[in-house]
């Protein structure tokens, strides 16, 4: 999505109607999230949901005793702690801060109370769950089917969308761990992108110089995930993010004299076709319509193979 489309702060909280947001804000504790901090350990009880305001958080799936792969990337569009939204209390996946920033933390008990007692909060949170489902499934498919160059391009574009700036504080080691490949493979890919003036690198930093070309190097997976992201943001920009009359609990008149049932909360769904690139480049070759700018599909021996398996007291609502 366009990077300036994300509102400041956390997009989910910003989407709440003002009166409901005022009910939620006293339950939130602002915190700093430092790089490498584990927000949620695998299989451990989750005590909080973290609404990310800045920085990046990876959801990591363990694929063997020593390796984990990223299946989901969270920025200021979302939160860490979806199991708590759905009535769960733990997950087999770790949530680790990759780029430090800030977040608003909410206790598990308050999350449950808000999901049950604030319809707009529940609706916005469940709309985000839909985005997470699309991202995790598409990432898994991408990791199993596409060469590393395309996967790297997809990851860089997604990270840029999430944090809203061109310069990313990243190391080769970090990218290699997240994409579950050798460091040498990442270095080779980045060197190729730098020669083509798509990115610029210096110590512990990477700058995206030509986003259009980077999109053309990515696979269709990025566009599918970006389309879903854009759809969620449009849904959240509908009247306070919801087709919902917040004063009465009824859906508003739809222009034909019809109203919805009391207490039903639905997100406005905008329908359009996914899977079409919008960068003006014709894509040829391969079933997903993606083709790299360079003649090589990958950057090393690992480029075409991957097997994914990687407080304070709150006020009452």
PDB file of N, CA and C in Angstrom, residues 131-184:
ATOM      1  N   UNK A 131      -6.515  -9.977   7.712  1.00  0.00           N
ATOM      2  CA  UNK A 131      -5.250  -9.601   7.072  1.00  0.00           C
ATOM      3  C   UNK A 131      -4.137 -10.557   7.472  1.00  0.00           C
ATOM      4  N   UNK A 132      -4.080 -10.901   8.750  1.00  0.00           N
ATOM      5  CA  UNK A 132      -3.034 -11.808   9.230  1.00  0.00           C
ATOM      6  C   UNK A 132      -3.149 -13.182   8.586  1.00  0.00           C
ATOM      7  N   UNK A 133      -4.365 -13.672   8.408  1.00  0.00           N
ATOM      8  CA  UNK A 133      -4.553 -14.977   7.771  1.00  0.00           C
ATOM      9  C   UNK A 133      -4.049 -14.965   6.334  1.00  0.00           C
ATOM     10  N   UNK A 134      -4.348 -13.892   5.616  1.00  0.00           N
ATOM     11  CA  UNK A 134      -3.870 -13.789   4.234  1.00  0.00           C
ATOM     12  C   UNK A 134      -2.353 -13.727   4.205  1.00  0.00           C
ATOM     13  N   UNK A 135      -1.769 -12.922   5.092  1.00  0.00           N
ATOM     14  CA  UNK A 135      -0.313 -12.771   5.069  1.00  0.00           C
ATOM     15  C   UNK A 135       0.397 -14.073   5.415  1.00  0.00           C
ATOM     16  N   UNK A 136      -0.070 -14.770   6.441  1.00  0.00           N
ATOM     17  CA  UNK A 136       0.622 -16.000   6.836  1.00  0.00           C
ATOM     18  C   UNK A 136       0.505 -17.076   5.768  1.00  0.00           C
ATOM     19  N   UNK A 137      -0.671 -17.232   5.181  1.00  0.00           N
ATOM     20  CA  UNK A 137      -0.831 -18.270   4.161  1.00  0.00           C
ATOM     21  C   UNK A 137      -0.041 -17.933   2.908  1.00  0.00           C
ATOM     22  N   UNK A 138      -0.039 -16.657   2.519  1.00  0.00           N
ATOM     23  CA  UNK A 138       0.687 -16.278   1.309  1.00  0.00           C
ATOM     24  C   UNK A 138       2.196 -16.356   1.531  1.00  0.00           C
ATOM     25  N   UNK A 139       2.654 -15.998   2.727  1.00  0.00           N
ATOM     26  CA  UNK A 139       4.081 -16.103   3.028  1.00  0.00           C
ATOM     27  C   UNK A 139       4.536 -17.553   2.980  1.00  0.00           C
ATOM     28  N   UNK A 140       3.742 -18.445   3.525  1.00  0.00           N
ATOM     29  CA  UNK A 140       4.095 -19.864   3.487  1.00  0.00           C
ATOM     30  C   UNK A 140       4.183 -20.369   2.052  1.00  0.00           C
ATOM     31  N   UNK A 141       3.217 -19.975   1.221  1.00  0.00           N
ATOM     32  CA  UNK A 141       3.258 -20.378  -0.184  1.00  0.00           C
ATOM     33  C   UNK A 141       4.473 -19.790  -0.884  1.00  0.00           C
ATOM     34  N   UNK A 142       4.765 -18.537  -0.597  1.00  0.00           N
ATOM     35  CA  UNK A 142       5.913 -17.870  -1.217  1.00  0.00           C
ATOM     36  C   UNK A 142       7.215 -18.561  -0.837  1.00  0.00           C
ATOM     37  N   UNK A 143       7.368 -18.878   0.443  1.00  0.00           N
ATOM     38  CA  UNK A 143       8.602 -19.512   0.905  1.00  0.00           C
ATOM     39  C   UNK A 143       8.828 -20.875   0.265  1.00  0.00           C
ATOM     40  N   UNK A 144       7.753 -21.559  -0.061  1.00  0.00           N
ATOM     41  CA  UNK A 144       7.889 -22.899  -0.616  1.00  0.00           C
ATOM     42  C   UNK A 144       8.067 -22.900  -2.124  1.00  0.00           C
ATOM     43  N   UNK A 145       7.694 -21.800  -2.795  1.00  0.00           N
ATOM     44  CA  UNK A 145       7.625 -21.838  -4.257  1.00  0.00           C
ATOM     45  C   UNK A 145       8.570 -20.888  -4.980  1.00  0.00           C
ATOM     46  N   UNK A 146       9.019 -19.828  -4.330  1.00  0.00           N
ATOM     47  CA  UNK A 146       9.710 -18.783  -5.074  1.00  0.00           C
ATOM     48  C   UNK A 146      11.188 -18.667  -4.711  1.00  0.00           C
ATOM     49  N   UNK A 147      12.001 -18.226  -5.663  1.00  0.00           N
ATOM     50  CA  UNK A 147      13.436 -18.067  -5.410  1.00  0.00           C
ATOM     51  C   UNK A 147      13.700 -16.932  -4.436  1.00  0.00           C
ATOM     52  N   UNK A 148      14.872 -16.973  -3.842  1.00  0.00           N
ATOM     53  CA  UNK A 148      15.188 -16.047  -2.756  1.00  0.00           C
ATOM     54  C   UNK A 148      15.147 -14.592  -3.209  1.00  0.00           C
ATOM     55  N   UNK A 149      15.530 -14.310  -4.451  1.00  0.00           N
ATOM     56  CA  UNK A 149      15.512 -12.919  -4.899  1.00  0.00           C
ATOM     57  C   UNK A 149      14.103 -12.341  -4.839  1.00  0.00           C
ATOM     58  N   UNK A 150      13.121 -13.105  -5.266  1.00  0.00           N
ATOM     59  CA  UNK A 150      11.740 -12.639  -5.202  1.00  0.00           C
ATOM     60  C   UNK A 150      11.260 -12.530  -3.762  1.00  0.00           C
ATOM     61  N   UNK A 151      11.619 -13.487  -2.942  1.00  0.00           N
ATOM     62  CA  UNK A 151      11.211 -13.449  -1.531  1.00  0.00           C
ATOM     63  C   UNK A 151      11.840 -12.270  -0.809  1.00  0.00           C
ATOM     64  N   UNK A 152      13.105 -11.983  -1.112  1.00  0.00           N
ATOM     65  CA  UNK A 152      13.774 -10.837  -0.497  1.00  0.00           C
ATOM     66  C   UNK A 152      13.097  -9.537  -0.924  1.00  0.00           C
ATOM     67  N   UNK A 153      12.789  -9.404  -2.209  1.00  0.00           N
ATOM     68  CA  UNK A 153      12.107  -8.200  -2.686  1.00  0.00           C
ATOM     69  C   UNK A 153      10.754  -8.042  -2.000  1.00  0.00           C
ATOM     70  N   UNK A 154      10.011  -9.135  -1.880  1.00  0.00           N
ATOM     71  CA  UNK A 154       8.714  -9.090  -1.199  1.00  0.00           C
ATOM     72  C   UNK A 154       8.868  -8.643   0.250  1.00  0.00           C
ATOM     73  N   UNK A 155       9.880  -9.162   0.947  1.00  0.00           N
ATOM     74  CA  UNK A 155      10.072  -8.808   2.350  1.00  0.00           C
ATOM     75  C   UNK A 155      10.433  -7.336   2.494  1.00  0.00           C
ATOM     76  N   UNK A 156      11.331  -6.830   1.656  1.00  0.00           N
ATOM     77  CA  UNK A 156      11.753  -5.433   1.749  1.00  0.00           C
ATOM     78  C   UNK A 156      10.587  -4.487   1.470  1.00  0.00           C
ATOM     79  N   UNK A 157       9.778  -4.809   0.487  1.00  0.00           N
ATOM     80  CA  UNK A 157       8.616  -3.975   0.186  1.00  0.00           C
ATOM     81  C   UNK A 157       7.628  -3.957   1.352  1.00  0.00           C
ATOM     82  N   UNK A 158       7.391  -5.127   1.937  1.00  0.00           N
ATOM     83  CA  UNK A 158       6.463  -5.211   3.068  1.00  0.00           C
ATOM     84  C   UNK A 158       6.994  -4.437   4.265  1.00  0.00           C
ATOM     85  N   UNK A 159       8.288  -4.571   4.554  1.00  0.00           N
ATOM     86  CA  UNK A 159       8.885  -3.842   5.673  1.00  0.00           C
ATOM     87  C   UNK A 159       8.793  -2.340   5.450  1.00  0.00           C
ATOM     88  N   UNK A 160       9.045  -1.904   4.224  1.00  0.00           N
ATOM     89  CA  UNK A 160       8.934  -0.480   3.915  1.00  0.00           C
ATOM     90  C   UNK A 160       7.505   0.015   4.122  1.00  0.00           C
ATOM     91  N   UNK A 161       6.534  -0.772   3.698  1.00  0.00           N
ATOM     92  CA  UNK A 161       5.133  -0.409   3.934  1.00  0.00           C
ATOM     93  C   UNK A 161       4.829  -0.282   5.422  1.00  0.00           C
ATOM     94  N   UNK A 162       5.352  -1.200   6.209  1.00  0.00           N
ATOM     95  CA  UNK A 162       5.003  -1.254   7.627  1.00  0.00           C
ATOM     96  C   UNK A 162       5.593  -0.091   8.426  1.00  0.00           C
ATOM     97  N   UNK A 163       6.812   0.334   8.079  1.00  0.00           N
ATOM     98  CA  UNK A 163       7.441   1.384   8.886  1.00  0.00           C
ATOM     99  C   UNK A 163       7.388   2.748   8.214  1.00  0.00           C
ATOM    100  N   UNK A 164       7.059   2.789   6.916  1.00  0.00           N
ATOM    101  CA  UNK A 164       6.817   4.059   6.250  1.00  0.00           C
ATOM    102  C   UNK A 164       8.043   4.881   5.942  1.00  0.00           C
ATOM    103  N   UNK A 165       9.186   4.267   5.761  1.00  0.00           N
ATOM    104  CA  UNK A 165      10.366   5.026   5.350  1.00  0.00           C
ATOM    105  C   UNK A 165      11.256   4.175   4.459  1.00  0.00           C
ATOM    106  N   UNK A 166      12.152   4.857   3.728  1.00  0.00           N
ATOM    107  CA  UNK A 166      12.982   4.185   2.728  1.00  0.00           C
ATOM    108  C   UNK A 166      14.222   3.533   3.316  1.00  0.00           C
ATOM    109  N   UNK A 167      14.720   4.059   4.414  1.00  0.00           N
ATOM    110  CA  UNK A 167      15.944   3.528   5.019  1.00  0.00           C
ATOM    111  C   UNK A 167      15.562   2.542   6.119  1.00  0.00           C
ATOM    112  N   UNK A 168      16.031   1.310   5.980  1.00  0.00           N
ATOM    113  CA  UNK A 168      15.705   0.247   6.927  1.00  0.00           C
ATOM    114  C   UNK A 168      16.971  -0.168   7.661  1.00  0.00           C
ATOM    115  N   UNK A 169      16.970  -0.134   8.990  1.00  0.00           N
ATOM    116  CA  UNK A 169      18.151  -0.567   9.751  1.00  0.00           C
ATOM    117  C   UNK A 169      18.244  -2.086   9.809  1.00  0.00           C
ATOM    118  N   UNK A 170      18.810  -2.676   8.773  1.00  0.00           N
ATOM    119  CA  UNK A 170      18.855  -4.130   8.628  1.00  0.00           C
ATOM    120  C   UNK A 170      20.283  -4.602   8.417  1.00  0.00           C
ATOM    121  N   UNK A 171      20.565  -5.814   8.865  1.00  0.00           N
ATOM    122  CA  UNK A 171      21.846  -6.454   8.591  1.00  0.00           C
ATOM    123  C   UNK A 171      21.621  -7.684   7.713  1.00  0.00           C
ATOM    124  N   UNK A 172      22.698  -8.128   7.061  1.00  0.00           N
ATOM    125  CA  UNK A 172      22.617  -9.338   6.253  1.00  0.00           C
ATOM    126  C   UNK A 172      22.238 -10.538   7.123  1.00  0.00           C
ATOM    127  N   UNK A 173      22.788 -10.590   8.331  1.00  0.00           N
ATOM    128  CA  UNK A 173      22.476 -11.701   9.239  1.00  0.00           C
ATOM    129  C   UNK A 173      20.984 -11.753   9.558  1.00  0.00           C
ATOM    130  N   UNK A 174      20.404 -10.591   9.831  1.00  0.00           N
ATOM    131  CA  UNK A 174      18.982 -10.544  10.179  1.00  0.00           C
ATOM    132  C   UNK A 174      18.126 -11.048   9.025  1.00  0.00           C
ATOM    133  N   UNK A 175      18.400 -10.577   7.823  1.00  0.00           N
ATOM    134  CA  UNK A 175      17.622 -11.010   6.666  1.00  0.00           C
ATOM    135  C   UNK A 175      17.790 -12.500   6.405  1.00  0.00           C
ATOM    136  N   UNK A 176      19.014 -12.996   6.586  1.00  0.00           N
ATOM    137  CA  UNK A 176      19.255 -14.431   6.378  1.00  0.00           C
ATOM    138  C   UNK A 176      18.450 -15.266   7.365  1.00  0.00           C
ATOM    139  N   UNK A 177      18.381 -14.825   8.619  1.00  0.00           N
ATOM    140  CA  UNK A 177      17.614 -15.574   9.619  1.00  0.00           C
ATOM    141  C   UNK A 177      16.122 -15.551   9.299  1.00  0.00           C
ATOM    142  N   UNK A 178      15.611 -14.389   8.945  1.00  0.00           N
ATOM    143  CA  UNK A 178      14.173 -14.262   8.707  1.00  0.00           C
ATOM    144  C   UNK A 178      13.719 -15.043   7.479  1.00  0.00           C
ATOM    145  N   UNK A 179      14.576 -15.091   6.467  1.00  0.00           N
ATOM    146  CA  UNK A 179      14.226 -15.799   5.235  1.00  0.00           C
ATOM    147  C   UNK A 179      14.755 -17.221   5.217  1.00  0.00           C
ATOM    148  N   UNK A 180      15.452 -17.602   6.283  1.00  0.00           N
ATOM    149  CA  UNK A 180      15.938 -18.969   6.470  1.00  0.00           C
ATOM    150  C   UNK A 180      16.839 -19.425   5.321  1.00  0.00           C
ATOM    151  N   UNK A 181      17.827 -18.585   5.001  1.00  0.00           N
ATOM    152  CA  UNK A 181      18.843 -18.935   4.009  1.00  0.00           C
ATOM    153  C   UNK A 181      20.216 -18.573   4.573  1.00  0.00           C
ATOM    154  N   UNK A 182      21.260 -18.944   3.852  1.00  0.00           N
ATOM    155  CA  UNK A 182      22.613 -18.616   4.291  1.00  0.00           C
ATOM    156  C   UNK A 182      22.872 -17.119   4.135  1.00  0.00           C
ATOM    157  N   UNK A 183      23.732 -16.587   5.012  1.00  0.00           N
ATOM    158  CA  UNK A 183      24.082 -15.171   4.925  1.00  0.00           C
ATOM    159  C   UNK A 183      24.711 -14.849   3.578  1.00  0.00           C
ATOM    160  N   UNK A 184      25.553 -15.758   3.069  1.00  0.00           N
ATOM    161  CA  UNK A 184      26.216 -15.514   1.788  1.00  0.00           C
ATOM    162  C   UNK A 184      25.203 -15.341   0.658  1.00  0.00           C
TER     163      UNK A 184
END
